[in-house]
Every structure is written in C-alpha cells, then in structure tokens.
XYZ file of C-alpha atoms in Angstrom:
232
model
C -45.359 56.852 17.170
C -44.363 55.427 13.830
C -40.683 54.617 13.342
C -38.834 57.002 11.162
C -38.719 56.102 7.525
C -35.873 53.772 6.739
C -35.296 52.503 10.317
C -37.071 49.176 9.703
C -35.063 48.612 6.545
C -31.836 49.309 8.401
C -32.733 46.767 11.104
C -33.541 44.093 8.505
C -30.297 44.708 6.682
C -28.362 44.555 9.948
C -29.939 41.218 10.876
C -29.123 39.837 7.448
C -25.568 41.083 7.750
C -25.141 39.373 11.129
C -26.532 36.109 9.760
C -24.269 36.257 6.729
C -21.285 37.034 8.959
C -22.106 34.092 11.212
C -22.335 31.725 8.255
C -19.074 33.052 6.853
C -17.395 32.664 10.252
C -18.540 29.047 10.477
C -17.096 28.382 7.022
C -13.793 29.988 8.022
C -13.682 28.048 11.289
C -14.447 24.792 9.483
C -11.655 25.418 6.987
C -9.306 26.334 9.846
C -10.210 23.107 11.650
C -9.533 21.116 8.478
C -6.152 22.753 8.029
C -5.319 22.193 11.701
C -5.904 18.450 11.324
C -3.641 18.191 8.275
C -0.389 18.514 10.182
C 1.326 15.156 9.773
C 4.727 15.309 8.121
C 7.351 12.854 6.979
C 9.842 12.450 9.849
C 13.512 13.048 9.192
C 15.813 10.063 9.542
C 18.656 10.180 12.053
C 20.963 8.464 9.563
C 21.756 8.593 5.856
C 19.948 6.380 3.368
C 23.189 4.433 2.835
C 23.889 3.959 6.554
C 22.183 0.563 6.862
C 24.037 -1.079 3.976
C 24.560 -3.894 3.200
C 21.524 -5.045 5.219
C 19.236 -2.495 3.574
C 20.444 -0.674 0.459
C 20.387 3.086 0.014
C 18.050 2.613 -2.956
C 15.448 0.819 -0.862
C 15.789 3.256 2.029
C 15.279 6.274 -0.213
C 12.278 4.760 -1.978
C 10.792 3.421 1.226
C 11.148 6.655 3.181
C 10.780 9.440 0.619
C 8.182 7.762 -1.608
C 6.208 5.096 0.256
C 6.111 6.732 3.677
C 5.510 10.159 2.129
C 2.512 8.739 0.269
C 1.010 7.459 3.523
C 1.455 10.910 5.069
C -0.097 12.681 2.082
C -3.060 10.321 1.958
C -3.583 10.495 5.723
C -3.754 14.278 5.630
C -6.159 14.172 2.680
C -8.389 11.644 4.452
C -8.426 13.701 7.657
C -9.269 16.828 5.692
C -12.173 15.029 4.048
C -13.265 13.680 7.427
C -13.282 17.147 8.983
C -15.339 18.486 6.087
C -17.803 15.606 6.452
C -18.016 16.144 10.193
C -18.745 19.834 9.688
C -21.647 18.812 7.444
C -22.755 16.077 9.874
C -22.316 13.597 7.015
C -22.037 10.423 9.098
C -22.051 8.104 6.088
C -19.021 9.889 4.633
C -17.263 9.863 8.008
C -17.755 6.091 8.234
C -16.580 5.576 4.647
C -13.317 7.397 5.426
C -12.374 5.146 8.356
C -10.626 2.616 6.125
C -8.392 5.257 4.521
C -7.541 6.758 7.906
C -6.690 3.336 9.354
C -4.559 2.307 6.375
C -2.641 5.537 5.876
C -2.539 6.456 9.556
C -1.222 2.993 10.317
C 1.317 3.338 7.520
C 2.570 6.591 9.014
C 2.674 5.352 12.626
C 4.234 1.998 11.727
C 6.969 3.444 9.540
C 7.823 6.198 12.018
C 8.493 3.558 14.655
C 10.332 1.353 12.147
C 12.866 4.085 11.322
C 13.463 4.631 15.039
C 14.003 0.887 15.528
C 16.891 0.874 13.033
C 20.447 2.143 13.490
C 23.773 1.793 11.640
C 25.476 0.599 14.827
C 22.645 -1.695 15.895
C 22.540 -5.427 16.325
C 24.438 -5.741 19.632
C 21.396 -7.152 21.379
C 19.317 -5.882 24.286
C 20.562 -5.311 27.806
C 19.135 -4.551 31.232
C 15.436 -5.031 31.932
C 14.562 -5.657 28.283
C 17.092 -8.464 27.993
C 15.804 -9.962 31.239
C 12.206 -9.806 30.014
C 13.109 -11.507 26.722
C 15.031 -14.237 28.540
C 12.151 -14.739 30.978
C 9.656 -15.200 28.140
C 11.688 -17.039 25.490
C 14.753 -18.318 27.298
C 17.233 -16.454 25.096
C 17.503 -13.750 22.460
C 18.145 -16.392 19.788
C 14.953 -18.234 20.728
C 12.988 -14.987 20.591
C 14.375 -14.100 17.153
C 13.653 -17.598 15.843
C 9.987 -17.394 16.880
C 9.643 -13.774 15.726
C 11.081 -14.555 12.294
C 8.953 -17.670 11.840
C 5.710 -15.850 12.649
C 6.622 -12.762 10.633
C 7.775 -14.737 7.582
C 4.384 -16.462 7.618
C 2.436 -13.200 7.215
C 0.298 -13.671 4.116
C 0.768 -10.924 1.559
C 1.887 -7.699 3.212
C 2.156 -6.826 6.864
C 4.310 -6.410 9.955
C 5.911 -8.418 12.718
C 5.844 -6.864 16.194
C 7.324 -7.161 19.639
C 4.841 -5.569 22.018
C 4.269 -5.071 25.726
C 1.053 -6.321 27.305
C 0.232 -3.889 30.102
C -2.387 -6.248 31.563
C 0.041 -9.148 32.028
C 3.309 -7.230 32.245
C 4.786 -9.526 29.603
C 6.287 -9.202 26.154
C 4.451 -10.730 23.197
C 5.043 -11.343 19.500
C 2.243 -10.244 17.193
C 1.680 -9.885 13.466
C -0.539 -7.458 11.608
C -1.814 -7.452 8.042
C -1.304 -4.546 5.662
C -0.801 -1.326 7.649
C -3.046 -2.148 10.591
C -1.417 -0.545 13.644
C -0.645 -2.555 16.772
C -3.233 -1.278 19.248
C -3.761 -4.191 21.633
C -0.127 -4.038 22.786
C 2.337 -1.193 23.284
C 4.541 -1.430 20.166
C 8.237 -1.732 20.935
C 9.763 -3.182 17.773
C 8.250 -3.487 14.314
C 9.622 -5.134 11.188
C 8.070 -4.269 7.838
C 7.529 -7.270 5.558
C 5.825 -5.470 2.704
C 7.818 -6.336 -0.412
C 8.806 -2.695 -0.894
C 10.891 -3.059 2.294
C 13.194 -5.732 0.902
C 12.442 -6.907 -2.655
C 15.148 -4.924 -4.473
C 17.753 -6.462 -2.157
C 16.373 -9.908 -1.379
C 13.864 -10.587 -4.167
C 11.358 -13.090 -2.758
C 13.661 -14.289 0.062
C 11.723 -12.780 2.973
C 13.351 -15.159 5.521
C 16.816 -13.926 4.479
C 15.738 -10.333 4.956
C 14.402 -11.196 8.409
C 17.640 -12.972 9.263
C 19.706 -9.898 8.379
C 17.503 -7.124 9.761
C 18.642 -7.917 13.314
C 22.096 -6.604 12.407
C 20.708 -3.069 12.317
C 18.107 -3.177 15.116
C 18.431 -0.228 17.492
C 18.069 -2.060 20.801
C 18.569 1.148 22.768
C 15.420 2.535 21.166
C 13.490 -0.679 21.825
C 14.598 -0.591 25.466
C 13.509 3.045 25.820
C 10.077 2.182 24.431
C 9.863 -0.758 26.834
C 10.649 1.452 29.832
C 8.093 4.022 28.702
C 5.393 1.362 28.272
C 5.813 -0.202 31.721
C-alpha cells in the first residue's frame, strides 16, 4: 500500500530537524567548551600593595599585579578560547600558531602567581629545617647560594626570571634562569624572582643587581619550604 499523503514529507522534515538540532548542539557544546577553558583569574594578594615597601614600592606592586599580571591572564584566556575554537574546527595550523601565545601568557600567569606567594612583608629571615639543610649541602651556606643566584639572574639578557628549583631525578636543588615568561618545567619551581624591568625599574632604574640584593628581605621562606616539601 502507498503511504498516506504527507507522511513522506513529514519524515523528511523530521530528519532535517534532527540534523539541524545536532549541528546546533555541537555549536552550543563547542561554545560551552570554549567558555569552560577561559577560567583563569588574577589571584588576590595576601598583603597590601604597600606591604613590601621599601624593597618594592606600592606603585610597582599595583602596576605589576593589577596591570601586567592581569594582562597575562586576559591574553591567556583569549588564546585558549581561540585554541578551543580551532580545535573544534580541526584547524591544526591555527592550533600550532597559538602555542607561542599560550606559552608566553600562560607562563606569565604561572610565574607571577608563584612570585606573589614567594613574597611576604615579614620575610627575609632565611630558610630553616630541611630546606636550609639542602641549601647548605649544595652551596655551603645561604649567603653562597644567594651570591650565585643573584649573579646568574642579573646576567639574564633582556627580560626573564631567576629560579630555585628541585630536581626530582637527583633529589637536589638547582639554580636556573628562563628568558621572557618561559615557565620552569624541567625542575619543580620553588622560588622565582622576576627580572623584567617592570618589576623594579620605577624603584631601582637600571640597577638590577641592587634590586636582587634587596629582594631577599621580603622572601617568604615558609612558602618556599612548603613548596620544597611538596616537590619531594
């Protein structure tokens, strides 16, 4: 028997509706995935902008945290959103092109988040316990460690970071430097010092070594020790 008039049309329309709904659902899911990736936010500081004076001025802290770090967060979220959109389209070339922005801004966010944690108004007393023992075992004394750290970090060409990291393979502490905002990935980062000019220029002009000499007065050794214990 022949199908009743109009039944075939109804089936075609239903199939089209399902296809359209599926495409719309994929678009919604893709947009939801993009929004889900864009979740990084500027961390709150545990101290006031003026709390690290006179080592670091309130003016620098406010600019550094609320402007520079915020820009890294904004650009990271934008890059991740673009990456998710490219991935949804299987646009490999675009995904590859975005790696540099993700590395730079993601590194800027990760590095600065750790940097703020490494600082404290009542810092500078020096490490104790296992961390102090590990520093003494590697460098002989805290002063010797700081001397080598400052020399290597002051020598960073252009902009970058000085790091104290933990090598899980050897069980030892190491000093490392990184250019620009490249994150420390080969070691577990314990202590980072920012030597981009925006971190010190308003206070120290071009005297990076003086900035490095003074920054130890506000190092939060309790935080560094906690990171060391977590990395072991």
